[in-house]
CSV table of C-alpha atoms and ligand atoms in Angstrom, one decimal:
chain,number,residue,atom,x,y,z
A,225,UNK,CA,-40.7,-3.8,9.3
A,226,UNK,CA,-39.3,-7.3,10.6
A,227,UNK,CA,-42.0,-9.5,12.3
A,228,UNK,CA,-40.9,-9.8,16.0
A,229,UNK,CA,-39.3,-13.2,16.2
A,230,UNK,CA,-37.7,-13.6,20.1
A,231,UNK,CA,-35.2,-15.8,20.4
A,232,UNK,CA,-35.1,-17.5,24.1
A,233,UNK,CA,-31.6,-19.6,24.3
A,234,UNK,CA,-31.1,-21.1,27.5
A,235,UNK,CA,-28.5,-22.7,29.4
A,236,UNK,CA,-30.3,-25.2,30.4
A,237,UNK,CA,-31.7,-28.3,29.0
A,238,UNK,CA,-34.5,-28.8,31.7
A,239,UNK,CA,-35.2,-25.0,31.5
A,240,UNK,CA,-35.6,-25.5,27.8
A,241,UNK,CA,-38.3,-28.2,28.3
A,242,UNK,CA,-40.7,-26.7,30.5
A,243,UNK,CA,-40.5,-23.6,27.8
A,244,UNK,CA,-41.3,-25.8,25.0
A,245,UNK,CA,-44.1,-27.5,27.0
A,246,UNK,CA,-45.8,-23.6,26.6
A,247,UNK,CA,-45.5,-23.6,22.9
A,248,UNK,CA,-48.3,-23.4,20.8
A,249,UNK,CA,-48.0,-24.4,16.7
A,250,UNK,CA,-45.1,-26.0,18.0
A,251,UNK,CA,-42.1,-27.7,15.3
A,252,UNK,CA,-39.0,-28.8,15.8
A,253,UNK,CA,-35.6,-28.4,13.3
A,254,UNK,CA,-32.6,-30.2,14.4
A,255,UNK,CA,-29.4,-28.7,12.7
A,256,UNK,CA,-25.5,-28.7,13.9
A,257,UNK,CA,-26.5,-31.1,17.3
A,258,UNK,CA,-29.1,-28.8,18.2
A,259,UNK,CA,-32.7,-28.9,18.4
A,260,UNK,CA,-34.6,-25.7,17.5
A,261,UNK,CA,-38.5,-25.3,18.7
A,262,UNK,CA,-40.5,-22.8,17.1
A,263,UNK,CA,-43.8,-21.8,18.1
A,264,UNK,CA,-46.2,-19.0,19.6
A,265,UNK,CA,-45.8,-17.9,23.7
A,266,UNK,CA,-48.3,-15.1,24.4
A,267,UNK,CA,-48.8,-14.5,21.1
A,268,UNK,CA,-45.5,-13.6,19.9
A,269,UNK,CA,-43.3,-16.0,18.0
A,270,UNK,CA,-40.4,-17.6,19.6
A,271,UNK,CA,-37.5,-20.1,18.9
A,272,UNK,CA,-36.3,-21.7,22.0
A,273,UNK,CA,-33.4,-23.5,21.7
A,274,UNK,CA,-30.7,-25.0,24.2
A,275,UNK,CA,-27.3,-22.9,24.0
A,276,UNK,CA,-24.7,-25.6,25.1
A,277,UNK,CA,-21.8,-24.7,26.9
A,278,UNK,CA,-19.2,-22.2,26.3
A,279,UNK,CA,-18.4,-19.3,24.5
A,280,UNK,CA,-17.7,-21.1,20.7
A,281,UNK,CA,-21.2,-23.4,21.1
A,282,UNK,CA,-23.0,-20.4,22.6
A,283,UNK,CA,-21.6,-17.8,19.8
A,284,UNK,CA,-22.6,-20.7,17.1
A,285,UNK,CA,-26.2,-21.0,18.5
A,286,UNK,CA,-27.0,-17.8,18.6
A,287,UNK,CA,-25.6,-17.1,15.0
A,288,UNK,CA,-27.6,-19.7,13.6
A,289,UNK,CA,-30.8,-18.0,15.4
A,290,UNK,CA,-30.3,-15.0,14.1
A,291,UNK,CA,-29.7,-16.1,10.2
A,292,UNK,CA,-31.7,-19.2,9.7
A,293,UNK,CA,-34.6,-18.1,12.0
A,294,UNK,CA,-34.5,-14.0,11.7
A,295,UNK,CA,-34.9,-13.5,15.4
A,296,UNK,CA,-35.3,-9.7,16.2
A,297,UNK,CA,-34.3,-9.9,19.8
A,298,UNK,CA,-32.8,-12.3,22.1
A,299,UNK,CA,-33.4,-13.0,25.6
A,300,UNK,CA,-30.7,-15.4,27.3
A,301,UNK,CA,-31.1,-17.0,30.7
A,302,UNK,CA,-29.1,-19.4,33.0
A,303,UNK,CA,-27.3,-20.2,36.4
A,304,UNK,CA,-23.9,-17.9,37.4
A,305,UNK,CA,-21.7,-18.5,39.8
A,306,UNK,CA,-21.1,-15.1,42.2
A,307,UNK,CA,-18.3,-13.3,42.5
A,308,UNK,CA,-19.9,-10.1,44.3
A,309,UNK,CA,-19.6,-11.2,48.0
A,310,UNK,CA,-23.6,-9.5,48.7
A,311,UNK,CA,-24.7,-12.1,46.1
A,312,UNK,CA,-26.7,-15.2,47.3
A,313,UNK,CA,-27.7,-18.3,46.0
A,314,UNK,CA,-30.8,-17.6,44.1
A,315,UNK,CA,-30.9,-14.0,43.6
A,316,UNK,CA,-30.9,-12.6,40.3
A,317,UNK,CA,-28.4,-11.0,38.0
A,318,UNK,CA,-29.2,-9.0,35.1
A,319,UNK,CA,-26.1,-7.5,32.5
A,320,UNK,CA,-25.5,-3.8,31.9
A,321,UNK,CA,-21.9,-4.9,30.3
A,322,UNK,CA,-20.4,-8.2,29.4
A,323,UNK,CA,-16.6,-8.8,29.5
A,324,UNK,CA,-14.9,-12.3,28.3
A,325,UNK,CA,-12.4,-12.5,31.3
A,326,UNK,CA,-10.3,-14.5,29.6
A,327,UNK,CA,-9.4,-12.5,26.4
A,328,UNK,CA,-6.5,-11.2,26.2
A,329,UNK,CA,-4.4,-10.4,23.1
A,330,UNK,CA,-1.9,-8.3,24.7
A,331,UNK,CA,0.6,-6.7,23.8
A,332,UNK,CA,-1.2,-6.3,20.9
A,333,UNK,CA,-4.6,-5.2,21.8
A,334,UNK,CA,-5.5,-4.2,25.6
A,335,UNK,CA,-6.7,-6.8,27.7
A,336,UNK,CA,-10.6,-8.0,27.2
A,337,UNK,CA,-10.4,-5.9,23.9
A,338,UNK,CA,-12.7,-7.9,21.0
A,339,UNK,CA,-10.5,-8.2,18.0
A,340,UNK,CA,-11.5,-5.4,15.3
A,341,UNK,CA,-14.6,-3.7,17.8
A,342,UNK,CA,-12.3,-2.0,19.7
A,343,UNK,CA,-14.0,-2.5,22.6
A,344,UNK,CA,-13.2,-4.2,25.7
A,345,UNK,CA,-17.1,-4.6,27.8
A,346,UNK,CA,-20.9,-4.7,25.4
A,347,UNK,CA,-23.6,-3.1,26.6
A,348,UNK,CA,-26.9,-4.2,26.2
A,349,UNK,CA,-29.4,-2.3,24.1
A,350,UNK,CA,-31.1,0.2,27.1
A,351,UNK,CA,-34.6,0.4,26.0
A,352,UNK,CA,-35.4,-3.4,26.0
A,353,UNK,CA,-33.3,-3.7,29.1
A,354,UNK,CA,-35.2,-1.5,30.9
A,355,UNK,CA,-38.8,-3.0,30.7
A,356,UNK,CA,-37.3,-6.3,31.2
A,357,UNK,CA,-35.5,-5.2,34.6
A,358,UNK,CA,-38.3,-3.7,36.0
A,359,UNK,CA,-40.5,-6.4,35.1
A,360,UNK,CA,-37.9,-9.2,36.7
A,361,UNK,CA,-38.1,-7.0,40.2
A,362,UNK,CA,-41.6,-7.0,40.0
A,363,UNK,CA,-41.7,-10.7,39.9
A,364,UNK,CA,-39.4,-10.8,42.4
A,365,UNK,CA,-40.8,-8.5,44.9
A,366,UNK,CA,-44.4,-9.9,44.9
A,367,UNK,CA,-42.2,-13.8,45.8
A,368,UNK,CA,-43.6,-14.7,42.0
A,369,UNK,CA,-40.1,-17.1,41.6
A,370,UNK,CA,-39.6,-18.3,45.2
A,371,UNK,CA,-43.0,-19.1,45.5
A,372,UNK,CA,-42.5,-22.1,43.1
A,373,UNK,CA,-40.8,-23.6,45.5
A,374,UNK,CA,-41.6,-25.6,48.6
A,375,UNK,CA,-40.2,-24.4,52.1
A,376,UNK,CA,-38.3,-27.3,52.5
A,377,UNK,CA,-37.0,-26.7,49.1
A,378,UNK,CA,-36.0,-22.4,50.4
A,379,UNK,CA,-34.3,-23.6,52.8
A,380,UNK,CA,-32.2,-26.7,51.8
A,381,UNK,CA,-30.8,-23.9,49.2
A,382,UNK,CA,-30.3,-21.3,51.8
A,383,UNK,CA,-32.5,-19.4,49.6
A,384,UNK,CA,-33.1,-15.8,51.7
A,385,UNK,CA,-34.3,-12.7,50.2
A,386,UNK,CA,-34.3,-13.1,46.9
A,387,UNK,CA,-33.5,-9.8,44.7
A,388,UNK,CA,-32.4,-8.5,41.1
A,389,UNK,CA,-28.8,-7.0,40.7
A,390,UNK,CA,-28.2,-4.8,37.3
A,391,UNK,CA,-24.4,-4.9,36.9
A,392,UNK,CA,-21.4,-6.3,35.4
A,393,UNK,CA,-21.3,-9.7,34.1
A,394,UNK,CA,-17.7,-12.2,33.0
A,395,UNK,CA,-18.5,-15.1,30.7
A,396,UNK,CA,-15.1,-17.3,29.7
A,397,UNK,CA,-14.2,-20.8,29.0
A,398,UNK,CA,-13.7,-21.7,32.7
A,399,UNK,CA,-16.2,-23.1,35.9
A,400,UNK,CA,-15.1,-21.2,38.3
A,401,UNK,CA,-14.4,-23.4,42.1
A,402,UNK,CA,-12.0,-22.0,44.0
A,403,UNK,CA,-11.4,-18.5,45.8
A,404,UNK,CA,-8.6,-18.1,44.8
A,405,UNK,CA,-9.9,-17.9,41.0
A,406,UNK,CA,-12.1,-15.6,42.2
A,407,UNK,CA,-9.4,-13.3,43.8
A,408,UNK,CA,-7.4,-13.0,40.7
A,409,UNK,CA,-10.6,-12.3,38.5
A,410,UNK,CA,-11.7,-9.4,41.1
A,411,UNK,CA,-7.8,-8.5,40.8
A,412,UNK,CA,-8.3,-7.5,37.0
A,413,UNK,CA,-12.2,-7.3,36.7
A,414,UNK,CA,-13.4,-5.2,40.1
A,415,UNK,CA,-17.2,-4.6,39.4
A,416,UNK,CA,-17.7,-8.5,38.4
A,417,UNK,CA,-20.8,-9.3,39.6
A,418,UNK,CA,-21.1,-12.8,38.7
A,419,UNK,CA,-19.3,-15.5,36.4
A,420,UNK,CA,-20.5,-18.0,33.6
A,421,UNK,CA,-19.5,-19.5,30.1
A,422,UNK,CA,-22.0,-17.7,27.5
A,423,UNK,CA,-23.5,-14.7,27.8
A,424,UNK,CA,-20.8,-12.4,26.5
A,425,UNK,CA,-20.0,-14.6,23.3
A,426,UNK,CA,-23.9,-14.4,22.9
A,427,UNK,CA,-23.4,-10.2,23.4
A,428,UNK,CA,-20.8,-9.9,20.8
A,429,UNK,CA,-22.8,-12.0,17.9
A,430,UNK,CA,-25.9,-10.3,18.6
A,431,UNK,CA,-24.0,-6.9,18.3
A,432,UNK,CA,-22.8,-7.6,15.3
A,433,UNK,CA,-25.7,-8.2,14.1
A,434,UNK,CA,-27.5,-5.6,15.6
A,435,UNK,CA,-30.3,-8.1,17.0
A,436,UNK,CA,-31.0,-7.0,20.7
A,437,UNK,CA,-30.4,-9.0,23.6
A,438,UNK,CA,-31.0,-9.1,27.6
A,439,UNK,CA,-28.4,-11.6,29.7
A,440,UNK,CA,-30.4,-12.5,32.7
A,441,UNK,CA,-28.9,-15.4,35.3
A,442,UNK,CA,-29.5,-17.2,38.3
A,443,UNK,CA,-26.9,-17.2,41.1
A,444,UNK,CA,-26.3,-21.1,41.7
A,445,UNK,CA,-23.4,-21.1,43.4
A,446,UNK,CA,-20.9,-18.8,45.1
A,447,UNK,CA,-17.8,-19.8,42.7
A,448,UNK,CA,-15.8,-21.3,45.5
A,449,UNK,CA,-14.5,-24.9,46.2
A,450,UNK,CA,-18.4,-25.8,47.2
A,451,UNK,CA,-19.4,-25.2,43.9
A,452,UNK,CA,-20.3,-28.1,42.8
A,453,UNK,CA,-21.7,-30.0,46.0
A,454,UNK,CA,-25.6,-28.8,44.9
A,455,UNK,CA,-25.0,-27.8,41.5
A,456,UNK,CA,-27.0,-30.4,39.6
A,457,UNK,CA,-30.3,-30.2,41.9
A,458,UNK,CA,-29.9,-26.3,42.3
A,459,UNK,CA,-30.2,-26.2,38.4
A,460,UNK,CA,-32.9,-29.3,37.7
A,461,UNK,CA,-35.1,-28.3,40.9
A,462,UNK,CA,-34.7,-24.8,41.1
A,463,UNK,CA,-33.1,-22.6,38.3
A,464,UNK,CA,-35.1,-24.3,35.9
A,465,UNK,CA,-38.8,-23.2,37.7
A,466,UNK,CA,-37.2,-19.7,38.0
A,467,UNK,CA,-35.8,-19.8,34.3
A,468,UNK,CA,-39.6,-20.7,33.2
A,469,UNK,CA,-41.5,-18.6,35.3
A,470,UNK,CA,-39.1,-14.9,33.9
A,471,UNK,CA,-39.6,-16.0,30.1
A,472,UNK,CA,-43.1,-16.3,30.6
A,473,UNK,CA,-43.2,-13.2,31.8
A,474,UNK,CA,-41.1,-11.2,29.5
A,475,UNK,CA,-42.8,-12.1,26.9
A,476,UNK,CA,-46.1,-10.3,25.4
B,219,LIG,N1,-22.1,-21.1,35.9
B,219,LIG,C1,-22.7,-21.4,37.1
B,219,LIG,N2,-21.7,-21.4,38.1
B,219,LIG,C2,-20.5,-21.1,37.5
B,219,LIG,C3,-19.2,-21.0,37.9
B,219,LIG,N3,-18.9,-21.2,39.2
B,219,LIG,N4,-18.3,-20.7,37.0
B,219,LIG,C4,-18.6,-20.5,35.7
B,219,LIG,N5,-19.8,-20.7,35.2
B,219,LIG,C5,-20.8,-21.0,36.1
């Protein structure tokens, strides 16, 4: 039997840091302008690595995990811009099925289809997902995450009761920041929960690889023309603490 190797890519740069800080027998490999840390959290092996942007520099990173470093599962985390209107900043989104909203090879396939896999949404392996879902609302429910935050911090990012959604996640090669974007992706996607650039690039690699994998992401933004205004300190003061805080308890 393989050795359980986890993979943690993240979306992050500063969520990557405080991961690696954890490491113990840490090393570093820098290959195709990425760094790769391996090392033991908990002690299981890991390889932490920072995705990049995007579906193609997502898909690549993971790829490389999988072959040069034999992960056996892959846990994924990030910021997400919502799209569900009961979604706040902060809360917590967790993938049943990943789409790529903007595949489409019609006429010749039906829209979202993956070329040759015939399928148009993945679904994360159930077991894993499970355990890691109820331990995420655990965390959640006893304030584990917000608690790493000051008040004055809660509020200035209208963060208010914090929870975990399980549902339907749309990665593409696009930031969403406007409503109208949004109305035209509910238009064709209807049980979107929330939007970003990766995790169903990462979904269709690790599926062909059969290597399983957990999408989780933090809601930074509601995907409208205020998108940006706090983006930056959302991801550098917040997302990253919260990003830290669910790896280190997901794993062992
Ligand atoms: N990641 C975080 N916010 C996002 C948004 N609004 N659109 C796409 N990806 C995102």
């Amino acid at each position: 039997m393989n050795v359980k190797r986890i993979g943690i890519l993240g979306a992050m740069p500063e969520e990557i840091s405080g991961i690696v800080s954890l490491l113990k027998d840490k090393q570093e490999v820098i290959k195709g302008m990425r760094k790769y840390y391996t090392g033991i959290i908990n002690d299981v092996e890991v390889v932490v690595v920072f995705s990049r942007w995007g579906k193609v520099a997502s898909a690549t990173t993971v790829t490389h995990l999988i072959i040069e470093f034999g992960i056996t599962e892959l846990i994924f985390t990030g910021v997400a811009g919502a799209i569900n209107k009961d979604l706040n900043i902060g809360d917590i989104v967790i993938a049943d099925s990943l789409v790529q909203h903007d595949l489409d090879a019609r006429p010749i396939m039906d829209r979202f289809e993956i070329p040759l896999l015939g399928k148009t949404e993945l679904f994360p392996p159930k077991k894993n997902l499970n355990r890691i879902i109820d331990r995420v609302a655990e965390l959640v429910k006893n304030e584990g995450l917000i608690n790493l935050l000051s008040l004055k911090q809660q509020e200035s990012f209208l963060l208010i009761n914090q929870k975990v959604v399980v549902g339907q996640i749309a990665s593409g090669d696009k930031f969403f920041s406007s409503d109208l974007d949004k109305e035209n992706l509910l238009a064709i996607l209807p049980d979107v929960l929330c939007v970003e650039m990766e995790g169903a690039a990462v979904a269709q690699v690790c599926f062909e690889y059969d290597v399983s994998y957990v999408i989780i992401r933090i809601i930074s933004d509601v995907a409208n023309e205020n998108a940006v205004v706090n983006f930056n300190e959302f991801v550098s003061q917040v997302a990253s603490k919260f990003g830290v805080e669910i790896i280190l308890n997901l794993i062992g």
